[in-house]
Short mmCIF file of the C-alpha atoms (twelve columns), coordinates in Angstrom:
data_MODEL
# 
_entry.id   MODEL 
# 
loop_
_atom_site.group_PDB 
_atom_site.id 
_atom_site.type_symbol 
_atom_site.label_atom_id 
_atom_site.label_alt_id 
_atom_site.label_comp_id 
_atom_site.label_asym_id 
_atom_site.label_seq_id 
_atom_site.Cartn_x 
_atom_site.Cartn_y 
_atom_site.Cartn_z 
_atom_site.pdbx_PDB_model_num 
ATOM 1   C CA . MET A 1   -85.568  170.541 -105.804 1 
ATOM 2   C CA . SER A 2   -82.209  170.096 -105.123 1 
ATOM 3   C CA . LYS A 3   -80.630  168.642 -102.386 1 
ATOM 4   C CA . SER A 4   -80.834  170.098 -99.057  1 
ATOM 5   C CA . SER A 5   -79.523  170.851 -95.719  1 
ATOM 6   C CA . ARG A 6   -80.149  171.972 -92.063  1 
ATOM 7   C CA . PRO A 7   -80.885  175.905 -92.571  1 
ATOM 8   C CA . THR A 8   -77.732  178.046 -91.266  1 
ATOM 9   C CA . ARG A 9   -77.696  179.285 -88.176  1 
ATOM 10  C CA . ALA A 10  -77.976  183.264 -89.383  1 
ATOM 11  C CA . MET A 11  -81.437  181.889 -90.959  1 
ATOM 12  C CA . LEU A 12  -82.901  180.506 -87.358  1 
ATOM 13  C CA . ALA A 13  -81.728  183.598 -85.543  1 
ATOM 14  C CA . ALA A 14  -83.287  185.635 -87.825  1 
ATOM 15  C CA . ILE A 15  -86.789  183.686 -87.441  1 
ATOM 16  C CA . GLY A 16  -85.827  183.706 -83.166  1 
ATOM 17  C CA . GLU A 17  -86.052  187.380 -83.846  1 
ATOM 18  C CA . VAL A 18  -89.423  187.403 -85.652  1 
ATOM 19  C CA . ALA A 19  -90.868  184.970 -83.276  1 
ATOM 20  C CA . ALA A 20  -89.832  187.067 -79.906  1 
ATOM 21  C CA . GLU A 21  -90.785  190.612 -81.673  1 
ATOM 22  C CA . SER A 22  -93.824  189.203 -82.525  1 
ATOM 23  C CA . ALA A 23  -94.232  187.994 -78.807  1 
ATOM 24  C CA . ARG A 24  -93.676  191.446 -78.021  1 
ATOM 25  C CA . VAL A 25  -96.002  193.029 -79.866  1 
ATOM 26  C CA . GLU A 26  -98.666  190.164 -78.717  1 
ATOM 27  C CA . ASP A 27  -97.644  191.592 -74.807  1 
ATOM 28  C CA . LEU A 28  -98.560  194.931 -75.598  1 
ATOM 29  C CA . MET A 29  -101.987 194.183 -76.918  1 
ATOM 30  C CA . ARG A 30  -102.442 192.780 -73.907  1 
ATOM 31  C CA . GLU A 31  -101.855 195.322 -72.154  1 
ATOM 32  C CA . LEU A 32  -103.470 197.836 -74.381  1 
ATOM 33  C CA . PHE A 33  -106.611 195.731 -74.102  1 
ATOM 34  C CA . SER A 34  -106.771 196.305 -70.660  1 
ATOM 35  C CA . MET A 35  -106.165 199.854 -70.587  1 
ATOM 36  C CA . LEU A 36  -109.194 199.812 -73.393  1 
ATOM 37  C CA . ILE A 37  -110.918 198.485 -70.634  1 
ATOM 38  C CA . ASP A 38  -109.577 200.325 -67.966  1 
ATOM 39  C CA . SER A 39  -108.808 197.077 -66.009  1 
ATOM 40  C CA . PRO A 40  -106.501 195.002 -64.692  1 
ATOM 41  C CA . TYR A 41  -108.407 191.837 -65.762  1 
ATOM 42  C CA . GLY A 42  -108.077 192.476 -69.147  1 
ATOM 43  C CA . ALA A 43  -105.116 190.627 -69.241  1 
ATOM 44  C CA . VAL A 44  -107.233 187.826 -67.522  1 
ATOM 45  C CA . ILE A 45  -109.933 188.197 -70.450  1 
ATOM 46  C CA . CYS A 46  -106.974 187.656 -72.958  1 
ATOM 47  C CA . ALA A 47  -104.987 185.662 -72.115  1 
ATOM 48  C CA . GLY A 48  -103.976 182.600 -74.321  1 
ATOM 49  C CA . GLU A 49  -105.768 183.734 -77.271  1 
ATOM 50  C CA . ASP A 50  -103.718 184.567 -79.957  1 
ATOM 51  C CA . LEU A 51  -102.759 187.850 -81.436  1 
ATOM 52  C CA . SER A 52  -105.884 187.946 -84.001  1 
ATOM 53  C CA . ARG A 53  -108.381 187.573 -81.949  1 
ATOM 54  C CA . ILE A 54  -106.604 190.395 -78.865  1 
ATOM 55  C CA . CYS A 55  -105.966 192.684 -82.441  1 
ATOM 56  C CA . GLN A 56  -110.372 191.892 -82.917  1 
ATOM 57  C CA . MET A 57  -111.353 192.419 -79.502  1 
ATOM 58  C CA . CYS A 58  -109.433 195.396 -78.951  1 
ATOM 59  C CA . ALA A 59  -110.880 196.764 -82.178  1 
ATOM 60  C CA . ARG A 60  -114.371 195.762 -80.699  1 
ATOM 61  C CA . VAL A 61  -114.263 197.639 -77.015  1 
ATOM 62  C CA . ALA A 62  -112.797 200.541 -79.130  1 
ATOM 63  C CA . GLN A 63  -115.480 201.469 -80.947  1 
ATOM 64  C CA . TYR A 64  -117.753 201.161 -77.225  1 
ATOM 65  C CA . ASN A 65  -115.127 203.447 -75.218  1 
ATOM 66  C CA . LEU A 66  -116.091 206.634 -75.613  1 
ATOM 67  C CA . ALA A 67  -112.991 207.993 -73.818  1 
ATOM 68  C CA . LEU A 68  -111.272 207.945 -76.942  1 
ATOM 69  C CA . THR A 69  -111.350 210.555 -79.533  1 
ATOM 70  C CA . ASP A 70  -111.811 209.508 -83.062  1 
ATOM 71  C CA . GLU A 71  -108.762 209.707 -83.778  1 
ATOM 72  C CA . GLN A 72  -107.586 207.458 -81.188  1 
ATOM 73  C CA . VAL A 73  -109.820 204.991 -82.515  1 
ATOM 74  C CA . GLU A 74  -108.519 205.858 -86.334  1 
ATOM 75  C CA . GLN A 75  -104.422 205.219 -84.386  1 
ATOM 76  C CA . LEU A 76  -105.675 201.574 -82.839  1 
ATOM 77  C CA . GLY A 77  -107.072 201.045 -86.461  1 
ATOM 78  C CA . THR A 78  -103.988 201.916 -87.885  1 
ATOM 79  C CA . ILE A 79  -101.837 199.338 -85.861  1 
ATOM 80  C CA . ILE A 80  -104.501 196.363 -86.049  1 
ATOM 81  C CA . ASN A 81  -103.542 196.775 -89.529  1 
ATOM 82  C CA . ALA A 82  -99.923  196.931 -89.248  1 
ATOM 83  C CA . ILE A 83  -99.981  193.673 -87.350  1 
ATOM 84  C CA . ASP A 84  -102.357 191.718 -89.696  1 
ATOM 85  C CA . ALA A 85  -100.192 192.783 -92.758  1 
ATOM 86  C CA . LEU A 86  -97.452  191.317 -90.679  1 
ATOM 87  C CA . ARG A 87  -99.057  188.351 -89.085  1 
ATOM 88  C CA . ASP A 88  -99.161  185.739 -91.886  1 
ATOM 89  C CA . GLU A 89  -95.274  186.417 -92.575  1 
ATOM 90  C CA . ARG A 90  -94.749  185.733 -89.289  1 
ATOM 91  C CA . ASN A 91  -96.717  182.409 -88.505  1 
ATOM 92  C CA . TYR A 92  -94.837  181.485 -92.260  1 
ATOM 93  C CA . PHE A 93  -91.728  181.956 -90.152  1 
ATOM 94  C CA . VAL A 94  -92.565  180.456 -87.389  1 
ATOM 95  C CA . HIS A 95  -94.105  177.574 -88.464  1 
ATOM 96  C CA . SER A 96  -92.874  176.216 -91.452  1 
ATOM 97  C CA . ARG A 97  -89.923  173.629 -91.542  1 
ATOM 98  C CA . TRP A 98  -86.958  175.373 -92.769  1 
ATOM 99  C CA . GLU A 99  -84.398  173.752 -95.029  1 
ATOM 100 C CA . TYR A 100 -81.409  175.405 -96.569  1 
ATOM 101 C CA . VAL A 101 -80.440  175.081 -100.581 1 
ATOM 102 C CA . PRO A 102 -77.014  175.649 -102.000 1 
ATOM 103 C CA . SER A 103 -77.118  175.759 -105.116 1 
ATOM 104 C CA . VAL A 104 -79.875  178.625 -105.124 1 
ATOM 105 C CA . ARG A 105 -77.966  179.846 -101.682 1 
ATOM 106 C CA . ARG A 106 -81.718  180.558 -100.613 1 
ATOM 107 C CA . HIS A 107 -83.906  178.790 -97.580  1 
ATOM 108 C CA . ILE A 108 -86.665  176.974 -98.425  1 
ATOM 109 C CA . GLY A 109 -90.006  176.611 -95.934  1 
ATOM 110 C CA . VAL A 110 -92.516  173.826 -95.951  1 
ATOM 111 C CA . ARG A 111 -94.962  174.684 -94.521  1 
ATOM 112 C CA . SER A 112 -97.806  172.156 -94.285  1 
ATOM 113 C CA . GLN A 113 -101.932 173.384 -94.405  1 
ATOM 114 C CA . ARG A 114 -105.304 171.899 -95.018  1 
ATOM 115 C CA . PRO A 115 -106.002 170.832 -98.617  1 
ATOM 116 C CA . SER A 116 -108.945 172.280 -100.042 1 
ATOM 117 C CA . PRO A 117 -112.073 170.395 -100.769 1 
ATOM 118 C CA . ARG A 118 -111.794 172.365 -103.989 1 
ATOM 119 C CA . PRO A 119 -111.009 170.430 -107.264 1 
ATOM 120 C CA . ASN A 120 -108.389 173.770 -107.770 1 
ATOM 121 C CA . GLY A 121 -108.041 173.881 -104.260 1 
ATOM 122 C CA . GLY A 122 -104.854 173.896 -102.769 1 
ATOM 123 C CA . ASP A 123 -101.814 171.453 -101.996 1 
ATOM 124 C CA . VAL A 124 -101.062 169.732 -98.131  1 
ATOM 125 C CA . ASP A 125 -97.621  172.169 -98.243  1 
ATOM 126 C CA . THR A 126 -96.994  175.564 -99.337  1 
ATOM 127 C CA . LEU A 127 -93.465  176.080 -100.901 1 
ATOM 128 C CA . TYR A 128 -91.051  179.483 -100.201 1 
ATOM 129 C CA . TYR A 129 -87.834  180.683 -101.007 1 
ATOM 130 C CA . CYS A 130 -85.898  182.890 -98.530  1 
ATOM 131 C CA . THR A 131 -83.177  184.611 -97.133  1 
ATOM 132 C CA . PRO A 132 -82.364  185.460 -93.315  1 
ATOM 133 C CA . ASP A 133 -82.891  189.304 -94.863  1 
ATOM 134 C CA . ASP A 134 -86.425  188.415 -95.264  1 
ATOM 135 C CA . ALA A 135 -87.204  186.604 -91.863  1 
ATOM 136 C CA . LEU A 136 -85.136  190.186 -90.335  1 
ATOM 137 C CA . GLU A 137 -87.787  192.505 -92.522  1 
ATOM 138 C CA . ILE A 138 -90.296  191.092 -90.559  1 
ATOM 139 C CA . ALA A 139 -88.718  191.589 -87.507  1 
ATOM 140 C CA . VAL A 140 -88.417  194.693 -87.490  1 
ATOM 141 C CA . GLY A 141 -91.459  195.456 -88.973  1 
ATOM 142 C CA . PHE A 142 -92.705  193.791 -85.367  1 
ATOM 143 C CA . ARG A 143 -90.444  195.888 -83.713  1 
ATOM 144 C CA . THR A 144 -91.578  199.285 -85.593  1 
ATOM 145 C CA . VAL A 145 -95.036  198.500 -84.352  1 
ATOM 146 C CA . ALA A 146 -94.310  197.886 -80.765  1 
ATOM 147 C CA . ALA A 147 -93.143  200.504 -80.686  1 
ATOM 148 C CA . GLY A 148 -95.968  202.001 -81.933  1 
ATOM 149 C CA . ILE A 149 -97.769  200.614 -79.653  1 
ATOM 150 C CA . GLU A 150 -95.990  201.696 -76.490  1 
ATOM 151 C CA . ARG A 151 -96.438  205.184 -78.086  1 
ATOM 152 C CA . TYR A 152 -100.213 205.195 -78.446  1 
ATOM 153 C CA . SER A 153 -100.714 203.666 -75.602  1 
ATOM 154 C CA . GLU A 154 -98.638  206.361 -73.652  1 
ATOM 155 C CA . GLN A 155 -99.897  209.011 -75.334  1 
ATOM 156 C CA . THR A 156 -103.624 207.749 -74.891  1 
ATOM 157 C CA . PHE A 157 -103.649 206.318 -71.510  1 
ATOM 158 C CA . PRO A 158 -100.564 208.546 -69.283  1 
ATOM 159 C CA . ASN A 159 -101.883 207.794 -66.246  1 
ATOM 160 C CA . TRP A 160 -101.899 203.517 -66.475  1 
ATOM 161 C CA . ALA A 161 -100.489 201.567 -64.118  1 
ATOM 162 C CA . ARG A 162 -99.610  197.930 -65.246  1 
ATOM 163 C CA . GLN A 163 -100.465 195.636 -62.378  1 
ATOM 164 C CA . ARG A 164 -99.345  192.086 -62.161  1 
ATOM 165 C CA . LEU A 165 -102.411 189.963 -60.961  1 
ATOM 166 C CA . PRO A 166 -101.628 186.349 -58.840  1 
ATOM 167 C CA . ARG A 167 -104.434 183.573 -58.831  1 
ATOM 168 C CA . ARG A 168 -106.504 183.782 -55.515  1 
ATOM 169 C CA . ALA A 169 -104.520 180.596 -54.478  1 
ATOM 170 C CA . ASN A 170 -101.508 181.964 -55.023  1 
ATOM 171 C CA . TRP A 171 -102.148 185.330 -53.575  1 
ATOM 172 C CA . LYS A 172 -103.966 183.375 -50.219  1 
ATOM 173 C CA . LYS A 173 -100.028 181.290 -50.414  1 
ATOM 174 C CA . MET A 174 -98.275  184.988 -50.062  1 
ATOM 175 C CA . ASN A 175 -100.346 186.399 -47.569  1 
ATOM 176 C CA . ALA A 176 -99.830  183.157 -45.084  1 
ATOM 177 C CA . PHE A 177 -96.157  183.387 -45.724  1 
ATOM 178 C CA . THR A 178 -96.307  187.054 -44.660  1 
ATOM 179 C CA . GLU A 179 -98.641  186.498 -41.383  1 
ATOM 180 C CA . ARG A 180 -95.742  183.275 -41.071  1 
ATOM 181 C CA . MET A 181 -93.104  185.904 -41.355  1 
ATOM 182 C CA . LEU A 182 -94.037  188.905 -39.593  1 
ATOM 183 C CA . HIS A 183 -95.942  186.529 -36.908  1 
ATOM 184 C CA . SER A 184 -92.340  185.031 -36.336  1 
ATOM 185 C CA . PHE A 185 -90.050  188.418 -36.603  1 
ATOM 186 C CA . PHE A 186 -92.427  190.410 -33.677  1 
ATOM 187 C CA . ALA A 187 -92.932  187.201 -31.378  1 
ATOM 188 C CA . LYS A 188 -88.812  187.226 -30.626  1 
ATOM 189 C CA . GLU A 189 -88.190  189.369 -27.704  1 
ATOM 190 C CA . PRO A 190 -85.480  192.423 -28.327  1 
ATOM 191 C CA . PRO A 191 -82.515  192.238 -27.124  1 
ATOM 192 C CA . SER A 192 -82.349  193.009 -23.833  1 
ATOM 193 C CA . VAL A 193 -79.780  195.998 -23.259  1 
ATOM 194 C CA . VAL A 194 -77.362  195.969 -20.259  1 
# 
């Protein structure tokens, strides 16, 4: 391999776009899961789950949600398939170590993986040559999927209102603070009018 150097700013920016757009899709799928189970607690159930798992949970629930039409279940499957097609590429861009190889004017991504115990199994590292445009193509794919999820959610669940759920302890602190403030405000006597 030729001498390499740090990745270019353009490549790092493109990888950042992949990460940001895929995170947006992940958040939209968490919200969609809440819609599918008709509960804001869906956000709690799928918190911390990776995108693959959230997609599995959405697909599973959709099979039992009788409010959905067959067409809506099919549309959800199309969204999940689009995410699956992008997810491996996303993981490659986000989890690889990147270097720029000036002699070929491309970047190389080195991704560590578990070696296979089989005699003809895979290596410890996977190497791919890419350009910033390759990464941006994946980012655009996630942006397109995000727009599709938003459209699907609005059409399928038009009356859904997103709710942010505070933890019980935080809720108690907020209520105690509000009570103190109200008590303090109303405990003061109004100024006398002369």
